Amino acid sequence: HRSYETQCRGTAESLNDIRRFVASDVNPKIGKPQLFLAYSEKAAKDVMGVIRKVLSDYNNTISIIDWELITTPGNIASQILRHITQSRFGICYFSEPVGAGYDQFQDNPNVLFEAGMLHARTNSPVGSPMGWIPIREYASPKLPFDFSQHRAIIVQRNEEYKFDEVGFEKRLRDMVDALLLQ
């Protein structure tokens, strides 16, 4: 019974948060714009290392919100929603390996959901303009139709499953620079 009551309170809080976010101006006019970084906790460490390296070079320009570093107690879905609605930009690394190797990947459902929120904000008639960068592995299933129209960075791997870090880094920098010009 207590668990049920707690769940009901959490749901009510989430709905109130959503109503408040929708009714408010969620993009602050002062300060650095935010970028929300979404990825699976099982994401390929080599790719995440390059993503973090590139984003660290933009620390003076944008605030990076890494979902994994959100440690505030409370409803996780509400916190992620709040951070996404306060973010002008996003990066979503969809892929997570299937099994032990890097020969096959699947899209993480949570990252797909977060990408859906970013996609909706990109196409919103209200609020500040925004953009996001989809990233996925070549050995992944086909992207959902709504996202397939976005220019994505595809992680290519050789026969030993090593990817071209230099090429990936350049492509990511180019796309982040283009986002910041929006």
XYZ file of N, CA and C in Angstrom, residues 92-157:
198
model
N 22.785 12.519 -28.671
C 22.276 11.203 -28.288
C 23.092 10.124 -28.971
N 23.814 9.351 -28.171
C 24.531 8.181 -28.667
C 23.629 6.989 -28.380
N 22.902 6.569 -29.404
C 21.867 5.552 -29.263
C 22.392 4.167 -28.915
N 23.521 3.794 -29.490
C 23.941 2.398 -29.550
C 24.514 1.858 -28.246
N 24.218 0.589 -28.018
C 24.871 -0.180 -26.970
C 25.159 -1.562 -27.548
N 26.302 -2.152 -27.184
C 26.656 -3.444 -27.773
C 25.698 -4.547 -27.329
N 25.468 -5.482 -28.237
C 24.704 -6.687 -27.929
C 25.746 -7.761 -27.657
N 25.775 -8.290 -26.468
C 26.785 -9.287 -26.133
C 28.084 -8.633 -25.693
N 29.162 -9.398 -25.789
C 30.447 -8.952 -25.260
C 31.270 -8.125 -26.242
N 31.029 -8.251 -27.544
C 31.867 -7.570 -28.527
C 31.227 -6.331 -29.103
N 31.928 -5.760 -30.081
C 31.435 -4.574 -30.772
C 31.041 -4.909 -32.203
N 30.535 -6.115 -32.420
C 30.155 -6.521 -33.768
C 28.669 -6.306 -34.050
N 27.875 -6.132 -33.008
C 26.442 -5.900 -33.185
C 25.955 -4.957 -32.085
N 25.078 -4.029 -32.467
C 24.574 -3.034 -31.530
C 23.051 -2.956 -31.598
N 22.474 -2.433 -30.535
C 21.046 -2.129 -30.507
C 20.877 -0.715 -29.964
N 19.719 -0.124 -30.225
C 19.426 1.205 -29.694
C 18.880 1.059 -28.286
N 19.366 1.892 -27.379
C 18.892 1.871 -26.006
C 17.537 2.571 -25.934
N 16.515 1.926 -25.347
C 15.169 2.531 -25.303
C 15.114 3.870 -24.573
N 15.882 4.024 -23.505
C 15.873 5.293 -22.775
C 16.448 6.420 -23.623
N 17.504 6.129 -24.361
C 18.109 7.150 -25.218
C 17.149 7.502 -26.353
N 16.437 6.505 -26.886
C 15.421 6.784 -27.913
C 14.349 7.719 -27.357
N 13.921 7.483 -26.127
C 12.907 8.328 -25.490
C 13.429 9.752 -25.314
N 14.669 9.877 -24.824
C 15.265 11.202 -24.638
C 15.448 11.904 -25.983
N 15.827 11.146 -27.003
C 15.944 11.722 -28.351
C 14.579 12.206 -28.836
N 13.529 11.472 -28.501
C 12.178 11.902 -28.866
C 11.832 13.242 -28.235
N 12.229 13.432 -26.984
C 11.982 14.724 -26.326
C 12.787 15.831 -26.996
N 14.052 15.551 -27.312
C 14.872 16.553 -28.003
C 14.313 16.850 -29.387
N 13.858 15.816 -30.074
C 13.278 15.974 -31.408
C 12.024 16.850 -31.338
N 11.194 16.607 -30.330
C 9.980 17.412 -30.168
C 10.331 18.869 -29.889
N 11.358 19.107 -29.088
C 11.775 20.487 -28.797
C 12.326 21.160 -30.048
N 13.023 20.396 -30.882
C 13.579 20.953 -32.115
C 12.469 21.453 -33.028
N 11.363 20.742 -33.049
C 10.262 21.075 -33.939
C 9.171 21.894 -33.265
N 9.406 22.351 -32.037
C 8.408 23.103 -31.289
C 8.245 24.518 -31.857
N 6.996 24.981 -31.967
C 6.773 26.339 -32.448
C 7.046 27.399 -31.372
N 7.259 26.980 -30.121
C 7.524 27.931 -29.035
C 8.919 27.690 -28.485
N 9.467 28.676 -27.844
C 10.779 28.521 -27.223
C 11.908 28.844 -28.191
N 13.093 28.770 -27.674
C 14.280 29.079 -28.465
C 14.580 27.951 -29.446
N 15.228 28.291 -30.559
C 15.619 27.236 -31.484
C 16.601 26.282 -30.821
N 16.623 25.070 -31.282
C 17.501 24.088 -30.689
C 17.838 23.035 -31.709
N 18.879 22.298 -31.450
C 19.259 21.216 -32.339
C 19.896 20.093 -31.549
N 19.986 18.950 -32.183
C 20.607 17.808 -31.525
C 21.332 16.955 -32.548
N 22.291 16.178 -32.058
C 23.132 15.345 -32.906
C 22.900 13.879 -32.546
N 22.384 13.094 -33.490
C 22.289 11.647 -33.252
C 23.607 10.960 -33.615
N 24.023 10.034 -32.772
C 25.225 9.237 -33.019
C 24.845 7.774 -32.845
N 25.306 6.943 -33.779
C 25.037 5.510 -33.646
C 26.074 4.708 -34.377
N 26.145 3.466 -34.009
C 27.083 2.531 -34.616
C 26.537 2.056 -35.953
N 27.443 1.768 -36.878
C 27.057 1.245 -38.188
C 26.306 -0.079 -38.039
N 26.763 -0.932 -37.132
C 26.161 -2.253 -36.931
C 24.960 -2.172 -35.992
N 24.078 -1.216 -36.244
C 22.858 -1.023 -35.451
C 21.649 -1.219 -36.353
N 20.474 -1.465 -35.767
C 19.273 -1.536 -36.597
C 18.955 -0.172 -37.218
N 18.073 -0.179 -38.167
C 17.669 1.053 -38.848
C 17.057 2.037 -37.840
N 17.374 3.319 -38.016
C 16.818 4.366 -37.142
C 15.312 4.483 -37.323
N 14.578 4.842 -36.248
C 13.158 5.120 -36.414
C 12.941 6.237 -37.443
N 11.827 6.188 -38.134
C 11.537 7.112 -39.231
C 11.713 8.575 -38.819
N 11.194 8.953 -37.660
C 11.263 10.355 -37.236
C 12.695 10.861 -37.128
N 13.624 9.988 -36.752
C 15.014 10.396 -36.566
C 15.851 10.191 -37.817
N 15.379 9.368 -38.730
C 16.196 9.012 -39.891
C 16.450 10.206 -40.815
N 15.672 11.262 -40.659
C 15.854 12.442 -41.492
C 16.931 13.379 -40.949
N 17.414 13.115 -39.740
C 18.483 13.919 -39.147
C 19.832 13.410 -39.626
N 20.744 14.338 -39.853
C 22.101 13.966 -40.228
C 22.779 13.404 -38.980
N 23.098 12.121 -39.032
C 23.681 11.432 -37.878
C 25.159 11.160 -38.117
N 25.881 11.022 -37.027
C 27.263 10.566 -37.098
C 27.223 9.047 -36.931
N 27.746 8.349 -37.915
C 27.775 6.885 -37.877
C 29.183 6.445 -37.484
N 29.272 5.673 -36.419
C 30.552 5.144 -35.953
C 30.887 3.918 -36.795
N 31.958 4.040 -37.550
C 32.431 2.932 -38.388
C 33.554 2.214 -37.644
N 33.540 0.897 -37.701
C 34.584 0.096 -37.060
C 35.241 -0.809 -38.095
